[in-house]
Amino acid sequence: MFFMLSISLAYLATGNSQPTFDVGKFGAAGDGETNDSPAFLKAWEAVCGASGKTTLQIPANKIFLLYPLQFVGPCKSSFIHIQVMGKLLAPSANARRNSTSVDCWLCFERVDGLLIDGPGQIDGNGETWWTKVPIHERPTSIIRLIILQALHFHGCNDLRLSGLTHLNSQKNHIGLHNCHGVSISNLHIIAPSDSPNTDGIDVSLSTQILISNTFIGTGSDDCIAVKGGTSNVNITRVTCGPGHGISIGSLGEDGANQIVDQVHVTGCTFNGSDNGARIKTTPGGTGFARDVSFEGITLIASGNPIVIDQHYCNGRDHHCQDQEKAVAISGVTFSGFQGTSADVEAINLDCSKQGCRGITINNVNISSSVGHDVRAVCKNAHGTTVSTVPVVSCLLS
Ligand SMILES: *[C@@H]1O[C@H](CO)[C@@H](O)[C@H](O)[C@H]1NC(C)=O
Ligand SMILES: *[C@@H]1O[C@H](CO)[C@@H](O)[C@H](O)[C@H]1NC(C)=O
Ligand SMILES: *[C@@H]1O[C@H](CO)[C@@H](O)[C@H](O)[C@H]1NC(C)=O
Ligand SMILES: *[C@@H]1O[C@H](CO)[C@@H](O)[C@H](O)[C@H]1NC(C)=O
């Protein structure tokens, strides 16, 4: 009865088919200190249970402190709008000393037709969680505190994310897993360049993904990582740096069978990133990466602008040895690259002994940002090249 009453008070209907719910009406304080998670959960139950075009409003000029939360569907409506005007703030590391690890902070599961937008901020409060001690040397009590993804979508189809600023995630900023039909645009994803493993956007097991007009300047990990089970991804007008570039993979870790196909990256800029366009696979895996293109790319002192690395072993020894099996790489185009490289090896195609097929490199003009020579090196790479500086004479026909 009380619950019904609070819903009807919170229900600022502009018409029966377009209910709007304000988190403040569910008791969220927005003072940056009160734990507003219970209020957000109550608001979510109301939104998820309502029909028609439903809006959850998060008001401006307020800071909502939220502990890890799960927004679970399926919901009644297939159009849910979360309008973020204010700031969502994660707890500091000290506040969660006793907690066990969680996969995500703001976790959406099985919610279809979700739109999250607004000028607001999603602040992972990561400064208090990062430590300069490398992960493998940290006491387990600290490792347990890590939240893997700030904003995570699992099984959310027809998802749109737009306009928000994502700050200082404890680890990855945004993750998509098993989502089909996603548009991400006009985001700013920002973390200091020395923050550990603060990926921008990770995509796995998903299809029909468009990421556009987005700035990603994060710490020591990928701006965007396209992982196993993913196809039909367009990434356009994204600026990356600092960060590790736009990567396919890593694929085939621990012998996994993983596929990625139809990934098209166009009109992007790598500015001071550690890598640019990269495909990475781990020896011993199976599956493939195929039909991948990087076109119209601007480089500003980018590290390793063009990389295929089939000897990738993250966290263990780098430059792993070939094994009997390898993820197959074919049909990869690097075209229209202009600008400067911070590394001598501007183009590095390091394929497994099984070889990469159908590599096309054309209209590339990369010079050094520090006045060195630049060069292309390859191993077992087959394909064609036209008008490329540095010349890729090591590419096999
Ligand atoms: C953590 O656990 C200790 C000992 O059980 C307790 O004294 C302390 O209040 C707890 N801290 C938090 C933030 O829950
Ligand atoms: C990606 O671009 C291709 C070619 O322009 C288009 O056919 C495809 O529908 C696009 N996919 C998405 C998810 O935007
Ligand atoms: C490249 O990054 C530097 C350092 O963050 C910044 O000052 C500069 O404006 C950026 N250039 C472009 C073209 O975005
Ligand atoms: C490559 O770029 C440099 C500097 O941007 C320019 O001077 C040079 O003419 C270009 N070379 C070709 C072959 O386009």
Coordinates of C-alpha atoms and ligand atoms in Angstrom, one line a residue:
M1 CA 0.0 0.0 0.0
F2 CA 2.8 2.4 0.9
F3 CA 4.7 1.4 -2.2
M4 CA 1.6 2.1 -4.4
L5 CA 1.3 5.5 -2.7
S6 CA 4.9 6.4 -3.3
I7 CA 4.6 5.4 -6.9
S8 CA 1.6 7.6 -7.5
L9 CA 3.3 10.6 -5.9
A10 CA 6.4 10.0 -8.0
Y11 CA 4.4 9.6 -11.1
L12 CA 4.5 13.0 -12.9
A13 CA 2.5 11.8 -15.8
T14 CA 2.3 14.1 -18.8
G15 CA -0.1 11.6 -20.3
N16 CA -0.8 8.1 -19.3
S17 CA 1.5 6.6 -21.9
Q18 CA 4.6 8.7 -21.0
P19 CA 5.2 8.3 -17.2
T20 CA 8.2 10.2 -15.8
F21 CA 9.8 9.2 -12.5
D22 CA 12.3 11.4 -10.6
V23 CA 14.8 9.6 -8.3
G24 CA 14.3 12.5 -5.8
K25 CA 10.7 11.4 -5.3
F26 CA 11.9 8.0 -4.3
G27 CA 14.1 9.4 -1.5
A28 CA 17.4 9.9 -3.3
A29 CA 19.2 12.7 -1.5
G30 CA 21.8 13.7 -4.1
D31 CA 24.1 15.2 -1.5
G32 CA 27.1 13.1 -2.5
E33 CA 27.2 11.4 1.0
T34 CA 23.9 9.6 1.5
N35 CA 23.8 6.1 0.0
D36 CA 21.2 6.6 -2.7
S37 CA 21.2 3.0 -4.0
P38 CA 18.0 2.0 -2.2
A39 CA 16.2 5.0 -3.7
F40 CA 17.5 4.2 -7.2
L41 CA 16.4 0.6 -6.9
K42 CA 12.8 1.7 -5.9
A43 CA 12.7 4.1 -8.8
W44 CA 13.9 1.4 -11.1
E45 CA 11.2 -1.0 -10.0
A46 CA 8.6 1.7 -10.8
V47 CA 10.1 2.5 -14.2
C48 CA 10.6 -1.1 -15.2
G49 CA 7.0 -1.9 -14.2
A50 CA 5.4 1.0 -16.1
S51 CA 4.2 0.8 -19.6
G52 CA 4.6 3.3 -22.4
K53 CA 7.5 5.6 -23.0
T54 CA 9.0 5.7 -19.5
T55 CA 11.5 8.2 -18.2
L56 CA 13.7 8.0 -15.2
Q57 CA 15.0 11.4 -14.3
I58 CA 18.3 12.1 -12.5
P59 CA 18.2 15.8 -11.7
A60 CA 20.9 18.3 -12.3
N61 CA 23.2 19.9 -9.8
K62 CA 23.2 16.9 -7.5
I63 CA 25.6 14.1 -6.8
F64 CA 24.1 10.7 -6.2
L65 CA 26.4 8.3 -4.3
L66 CA 25.6 4.8 -5.5
Y67 CA 27.0 1.4 -4.4
P68 CA 27.0 -1.4 -7.0
L69 CA 23.5 -1.7 -8.4
Q70 CA 21.7 -4.1 -10.7
F71 CA 19.0 -2.7 -13.0
V72 CA 17.4 -5.9 -14.1
G73 CA 14.8 -6.5 -16.8
P74 CA 12.9 -7.5 -18.8
C75 CA 10.8 -4.5 -18.3
K76 CA 7.2 -3.8 -19.3
S77 CA 8.1 -1.0 -21.6
S78 CA 10.4 -1.4 -24.6
F79 CA 11.3 2.3 -24.5
I80 CA 13.0 3.4 -21.2
H81 CA 14.7 6.7 -21.1
I82 CA 17.2 7.4 -18.3
Q83 CA 18.0 11.1 -18.4
V84 CA 21.1 11.8 -16.5
M85 CA 21.4 15.5 -15.7
G86 CA 23.4 15.3 -12.4
K87 CA 26.3 13.1 -11.4
L88 CA 26.4 9.5 -10.3
L89 CA 29.3 8.8 -8.0
A90 CA 30.9 5.5 -7.0
P91 CA 32.0 5.0 -3.4
S92 CA 35.6 5.5 -2.5
A93 CA 37.8 2.4 -2.0
N94 CA 37.8 2.9 1.8
A95 CA 34.1 2.8 2.0
R96 CA 34.1 -0.8 0.6
R97 CA 36.9 -2.4 2.5
N98 CA 34.7 -5.3 3.5
S99 CA 32.9 -6.0 0.3
T100 CA 33.6 -8.8 -2.1
S101 CA 34.5 -8.1 -5.7
V102 CA 31.7 -7.3 -8.1
D103 CA 31.7 -7.4 -11.9
C104 CA 30.2 -4.0 -12.3
W105 CA 29.1 -0.9 -10.6
L106 CA 26.0 0.2 -12.6
C107 CA 24.8 -3.1 -14.2
F108 CA 22.0 -3.3 -16.6
E109 CA 20.7 -6.8 -17.5
R110 CA 18.1 -7.8 -20.1
V111 CA 16.7 -4.3 -20.5
D112 CA 15.6 -3.8 -24.1
G113 CA 15.0 -0.4 -25.8
L114 CA 17.1 1.6 -23.2
L115 CA 18.2 5.1 -23.9
I116 CA 20.6 6.7 -21.5
D117 CA 21.5 10.3 -22.3
G118 CA 22.0 13.8 -20.9
P119 CA 24.8 16.1 -20.0
G120 CA 25.5 14.4 -16.7
Q121 CA 28.5 12.5 -15.4
I122 CA 29.2 9.0 -14.4
D123 CA 32.2 9.2 -12.0
G124 CA 33.9 5.9 -11.0
N125 CA 35.9 7.7 -8.2
G126 CA 38.8 5.7 -9.4
E127 CA 41.6 7.7 -7.8
T128 CA 40.9 6.0 -4.5
W129 CA 41.0 2.6 -6.0
W130 CA 44.0 2.8 -8.2
T131 CA 47.3 1.9 -6.7
K132 CA 50.7 2.2 -8.1
V133 CA 51.4 -1.4 -7.1
P134 CA 51.2 -3.8 -10.1
I135 CA 48.2 -6.1 -10.0
H136 CA 50.1 -9.3 -9.4
E137 CA 51.9 -7.8 -6.4
R138 CA 48.8 -6.5 -4.7
P139 CA 47.5 -8.2 -1.6
T140 CA 44.4 -10.2 -2.3
S141 CA 42.4 -7.9 0.0
I142 CA 43.0 -5.1 -2.5
I143 CA 42.4 -7.2 -5.6
R144 CA 39.0 -8.1 -4.2
L145 CA 38.0 -4.5 -4.2
I146 CA 38.2 -4.1 -7.9
I147 CA 35.0 -3.4 -9.8
L148 CA 35.6 -4.6 -13.3
Q149 CA 33.3 -2.3 -15.2
A150 CA 31.7 0.9 -14.2
L151 CA 28.7 0.8 -16.6
H152 CA 27.9 -2.7 -17.9
F153 CA 25.2 -3.9 -20.2
H154 CA 24.4 -7.6 -20.4
G155 CA 21.8 -8.8 -22.9
C156 CA 20.4 -5.3 -23.6
N157 CA 19.2 -5.0 -27.2
D158 CA 18.4 -1.7 -28.9
L159 CA 20.5 0.3 -26.6
R160 CA 21.4 3.9 -27.0
L161 CA 24.0 5.8 -25.0
S162 CA 24.6 9.5 -25.7
G163 CA 26.1 12.7 -24.4
L164 CA 27.4 11.6 -21.0
T165 CA 30.9 12.1 -19.5
H166 CA 32.4 9.0 -18.0
L167 CA 35.2 9.7 -15.5
N168 CA 37.9 7.7 -13.7
S169 CA 36.4 4.3 -13.7
Q170 CA 38.0 1.8 -11.3
K171 CA 38.7 -0.4 -14.3
N172 CA 36.8 -0.5 -17.6
H173 CA 34.4 2.4 -18.2
I174 CA 31.7 0.8 -20.4
G175 CA 31.1 -2.9 -21.2
L176 CA 28.7 -4.4 -23.7
H177 CA 28.1 -8.2 -23.5
N178 CA 25.6 -10.1 -25.6
C179 CA 23.9 -6.8 -26.8
H180 CA 22.4 -6.5 -30.3
G181 CA 21.7 -3.1 -31.9
V182 CA 23.7 -0.5 -29.9
S183 CA 24.4 3.1 -30.7
I184 CA 26.9 5.0 -28.7
S185 CA 27.6 8.6 -29.5
N186 CA 28.9 11.9 -28.2
L187 CA 30.5 10.5 -25.1
H188 CA 33.5 11.8 -23.3
I189 CA 35.4 9.1 -21.5
I190 CA 38.3 10.4 -19.4
A191 CA 40.8 9.0 -17.0
P192 CA 44.5 9.9 -16.3
S193 CA 47.0 8.4 -18.6
D194 CA 48.7 6.5 -15.7
S195 CA 45.5 4.9 -14.4
P196 CA 45.7 1.1 -14.6
N197 CA 43.5 -0.9 -17.1
T198 CA 40.9 1.8 -17.5
D199 CA 39.5 0.6 -20.9
G200 CA 37.1 3.0 -22.6
I201 CA 34.6 0.7 -24.2
D202 CA 34.7 -3.2 -24.3
V203 CA 32.4 -5.1 -26.6
S204 CA 32.0 -8.9 -26.6
L205 CA 29.5 -11.4 -27.9
S206 CA 27.5 -8.5 -29.6
T207 CA 26.3 -7.5 -33.0
Q208 CA 25.3 -4.3 -34.8
I209 CA 27.3 -1.8 -32.8
L210 CA 27.8 1.8 -33.8
I211 CA 30.2 4.0 -31.8
S212 CA 30.5 7.6 -33.1
N213 CA 31.7 11.1 -32.3
T214 CA 33.3 10.1 -29.1
F215 CA 36.4 11.2 -27.2
I216 CA 38.2 8.5 -25.3
G217 CA 41.3 9.5 -23.3
T218 CA 42.0 6.9 -20.7
G219 CA 44.8 5.1 -18.9
S220 CA 46.9 2.2 -19.8
D221 CA 44.4 0.1 -21.8
D222 CA 42.4 0.0 -25.0
C223 CA 40.2 3.0 -25.9
I224 CA 37.9 0.4 -27.6
A225 CA 38.4 -3.3 -27.5
V226 CA 36.3 -5.5 -29.8
K227 CA 36.4 -9.0 -28.3
G228 CA 35.2 -12.5 -29.2
G229 CA 31.8 -13.3 -30.7
T230 CA 31.3 -9.8 -32.1
S231 CA 30.3 -8.8 -35.6
N232 CA 29.1 -5.7 -37.5
V233 CA 30.8 -3.0 -35.6
N234 CA 31.3 0.5 -37.0
I235 CA 33.5 3.0 -35.2
T236 CA 33.5 6.4 -36.7
R237 CA 34.9 9.8 -35.7
V238 CA 36.4 8.6 -32.4
T239 CA 39.4 10.3 -30.9
C240 CA 41.6 8.1 -28.9
G241 CA 44.5 9.0 -26.6
P242 CA 45.9 8.6 -24.2
G243 CA 45.1 4.9 -24.2
H244 CA 46.1 1.7 -26.1
G245 CA 44.3 2.4 -29.3
I246 CA 41.4 0.7 -31.0
S247 CA 41.9 -3.1 -30.8
I248 CA 40.4 -6.2 -32.1
G249 CA 41.0 -8.8 -29.4
S250 CA 42.7 -10.1 -27.7
L251 CA 41.3 -13.3 -29.3
G252 CA 42.1 -16.9 -28.4
E253 CA 43.4 -16.5 -24.9
D254 CA 43.7 -19.8 -23.0
G255 CA 43.0 -21.8 -26.2
A256 CA 39.6 -20.1 -26.7
N257 CA 37.7 -20.3 -30.0
Q258 CA 36.6 -16.7 -30.8
I259 CA 35.5 -14.9 -33.9
V260 CA 35.2 -11.3 -34.8
D261 CA 34.1 -10.0 -38.2
Q262 CA 32.9 -6.9 -40.1
V263 CA 34.6 -4.3 -38.0
H264 CA 35.0 -0.9 -39.8
V265 CA 36.9 1.9 -38.2
T266 CA 36.7 5.2 -40.1
G267 CA 37.6 8.8 -39.6
C268 CA 39.3 8.3 -36.3
T269 CA 42.2 10.1 -34.6
F270 CA 44.9 8.5 -32.5
N271 CA 46.5 11.3 -30.4
G272 CA 49.4 10.2 -28.2
S273 CA 48.0 6.8 -27.8
D274 CA 50.3 3.8 -27.1
N275 CA 49.0 2.0 -30.2
G276 CA 46.7 2.9 -33.1
A277 CA 44.9 0.3 -35.1
R278 CA 45.6 -3.1 -33.6
I279 CA 44.6 -6.7 -33.9
K280 CA 45.9 -9.0 -31.1
T281 CA 45.6 -12.8 -30.8
T282 CA 47.1 -15.3 -28.4
P283 CA 48.9 -18.5 -29.7
G284 CA 47.0 -21.7 -29.2
G285 CA 43.5 -20.2 -29.8
T286 CA 41.2 -20.8 -32.7
G287 CA 38.5 -18.9 -34.6
F288 CA 39.1 -15.8 -36.8
A289 CA 39.3 -12.1 -37.2
R290 CA 38.2 -11.2 -40.7
D291 CA 36.7 -8.3 -42.8
V292 CA 38.3 -5.6 -40.7
S293 CA 39.1 -2.1 -41.9
F294 CA 40.7 1.0 -40.6
E295 CA 40.3 3.9 -43.0
G296 CA 40.9 7.6 -42.9
I297 CA 43.0 7.7 -39.8
T298 CA 44.8 10.7 -38.4
L299 CA 47.9 10.0 -36.3
I300 CA 49.3 12.5 -33.9
A301 CA 52.5 11.1 -32.3
S302 CA 50.8 7.8 -32.1
G303 CA 52.7 4.8 -30.7
N304 CA 52.6 1.7 -33.1
P305 CA 50.1 3.1 -35.5
I306 CA 49.4 -0.2 -37.4
V307 CA 49.8 -3.5 -35.5
I308 CA 48.9 -7.1 -36.0
D309 CA 50.2 -9.0 -33.0
Q310 CA 49.6 -12.8 -33.1
H311 CA 52.1 -13.4 -30.3
Y312 CA 50.1 -11.5 -27.7
C313 CA 50.1 -12.8 -24.2
N314 CA 48.8 -10.2 -21.9
G315 CA 50.1 -10.2 -18.3
R316 CA 52.4 -13.0 -18.9
D317 CA 55.4 -12.9 -21.2
H318 CA 55.0 -10.8 -24.2
H319 CA 56.0 -12.2 -27.6
C320 CA 54.7 -15.7 -26.9
Q321 CA 55.8 -18.6 -29.2
D322 CA 53.7 -20.0 -32.0
Q323 CA 51.7 -23.0 -31.3
E324 CA 50.0 -25.6 -33.5
K325 CA 46.8 -23.5 -33.5
A326 CA 46.3 -19.9 -34.1
V327 CA 43.3 -17.5 -34.6
A328 CA 43.1 -16.9 -38.4
I329 CA 43.5 -13.3 -39.6
S330 CA 42.2 -12.4 -43.1
G331 CA 40.7 -9.6 -45.1
V332 CA 42.2 -6.6 -43.2
T333 CA 42.6 -3.2 -44.7
F334 CA 44.6 -0.2 -43.4
S335 CA 43.9 2.7 -45.7
G336 CA 44.3 6.5 -45.7
F337 CA 46.6 6.8 -42.6
Q338 CA 48.2 10.3 -42.3
G339 CA 50.4 11.7 -39.6
T340 CA 53.1 10.9 -37.2
S341 CA 54.3 7.9 -35.3
A342 CA 56.2 8.0 -31.9
D343 CA 57.7 4.6 -32.7
V344 CA 60.2 3.6 -35.3
E345 CA 58.1 0.6 -36.3
A346 CA 55.1 2.5 -37.7
I347 CA 53.8 -0.7 -39.3
N348 CA 54.3 -4.1 -37.6
L349 CA 52.5 -7.1 -39.0
D350 CA 53.6 -9.9 -36.7
C351 CA 51.6 -13.0 -37.9
S352 CA 51.7 -16.5 -36.6
K353 CA 53.4 -19.2 -38.6
Q354 CA 50.0 -20.0 -40.2
G355 CA 50.2 -16.5 -41.7
C356 CA 47.7 -13.6 -42.2
R357 CA 46.0 -13.4 -45.6
G358 CA 44.5 -10.6 -47.6
I359 CA 46.2 -7.7 -45.8
T360 CA 45.7 -4.5 -47.8
I361 CA 47.8 -1.4 -46.9
N362 CA 47.3 1.7 -49.1
N363 CA 47.5 5.4 -49.1
V364 CA 49.5 5.5 -45.9
N365 CA 51.8 8.3 -45.1
I366 CA 53.4 8.1 -41.7
S367 CA 56.4 10.1 -40.6
S368 CA 58.2 10.2 -37.2
S369 CA 57.0 12.6 -34.5
V370 CA 60.5 12.7 -33.1
G371 CA 62.6 13.0 -36.3
H372 CA 63.6 9.3 -36.6
D373 CA 63.1 7.1 -39.6
V374 CA 60.0 5.0 -39.6
R375 CA 59.8 1.5 -41.0
A376 CA 57.5 -1.4 -41.7
V377 CA 58.3 -4.9 -40.4
C378 CA 56.3 -8.1 -41.1
K379 CA 56.4 -11.7 -40.4
N380 CA 54.2 -14.2 -42.4
A381 CA 52.0 -11.4 -43.7
H382 CA 50.4 -11.8 -47.1
G383 CA 48.6 -9.1 -49.1
T384 CA 49.0 -6.0 -51.3
T385 CA 50.2 -2.5 -50.7
V386 CA 50.1 0.7 -52.8
S387 CA 51.4 4.2 -52.1
T388 CA 52.6 3.6 -48.6
V389 CA 55.3 5.5 -46.7
P390 CA 57.1 3.7 -45.1
V391 CA 57.1 1.1 -47.9
V392 CA 55.9 -2.3 -46.8
S393 CA 58.3 -4.4 -48.9
C394 CA 58.1 -7.2 -46.4
L395 CA 54.4 -8.0 -47.3
L396 CA 54.4 -11.3 -49.2
S397 CA 52.2 -11.7 -52.3
Ligands
LIG1 C1 34.6 -3.9 8.2 O1 34.7 -4.9 9.1 C2 35.2 -4.6 10.3 C3 35.4 -5.9 11.2 O2 34.5 -6.8 10.9 C4 34.2 -3.6 11.0 O3 34.7 -3.2 12.3 C5 34.0 -2.4 10.1 O4 33.1 -1.5 10.6 C6 33.7 -2.8 8.7 N1 33.7 -1.6 7.8 C7 32.8 -1.3 7.0 C8 33.0 -0.1 6.1 O5 31.8 -2.0 6.8
LIG2 C1 28.2 -0.3 -40.7 O1 28.5 0.3 -42.0 C2 28.1 -0.6 -43.1 C3 28.6 0.1 -44.3 O2 28.4 1.5 -44.3 C4 26.6 -0.7 -43.0 O3 26.2 -1.5 -44.1 C5 26.2 -1.3 -41.7 O4 24.7 -1.4 -41.6 C6 26.7 -0.5 -40.6 N1 26.4 -1.1 -39.3 C7 26.1 -0.5 -38.2 C8 25.7 -1.3 -37.0 O5 26.1 0.8 -38.1
LIG3 C1 46.3 16.0 -28.8 O1 46.5 15.8 -27.4 C2 47.1 16.8 -26.8 C3 47.5 16.4 -25.4 O2 46.3 16.0 -24.7 C4 46.2 18.1 -26.9 O3 46.9 19.2 -26.3 C5 45.9 18.4 -28.4 O4 45.0 19.4 -28.4 C6 45.4 17.2 -29.1 N1 45.3 17.4 -30.5 C7 44.1 17.2 -31.2 C8 44.2 17.6 -32.6 O5 43.1 16.8 -30.7
LIG4 C1 53.6 12.7 -46.5 O1 53.3 13.7 -45.5 C2 54.3 14.7 -45.4 C3 54.1 15.5 -44.2 O2 52.7 15.5 -43.8 C4 54.4 15.5 -46.7 O3 55.4 16.5 -46.7 C5 54.6 14.5 -47.9 O4 54.6 15.2 -49.1 C6 53.6 13.4 -47.9 N1 54.0 12.4 -48.9 C7 53.2 11.8 -49.7 C8 53.8 10.8 -50.6 O5 52.0 12.1 -49.7

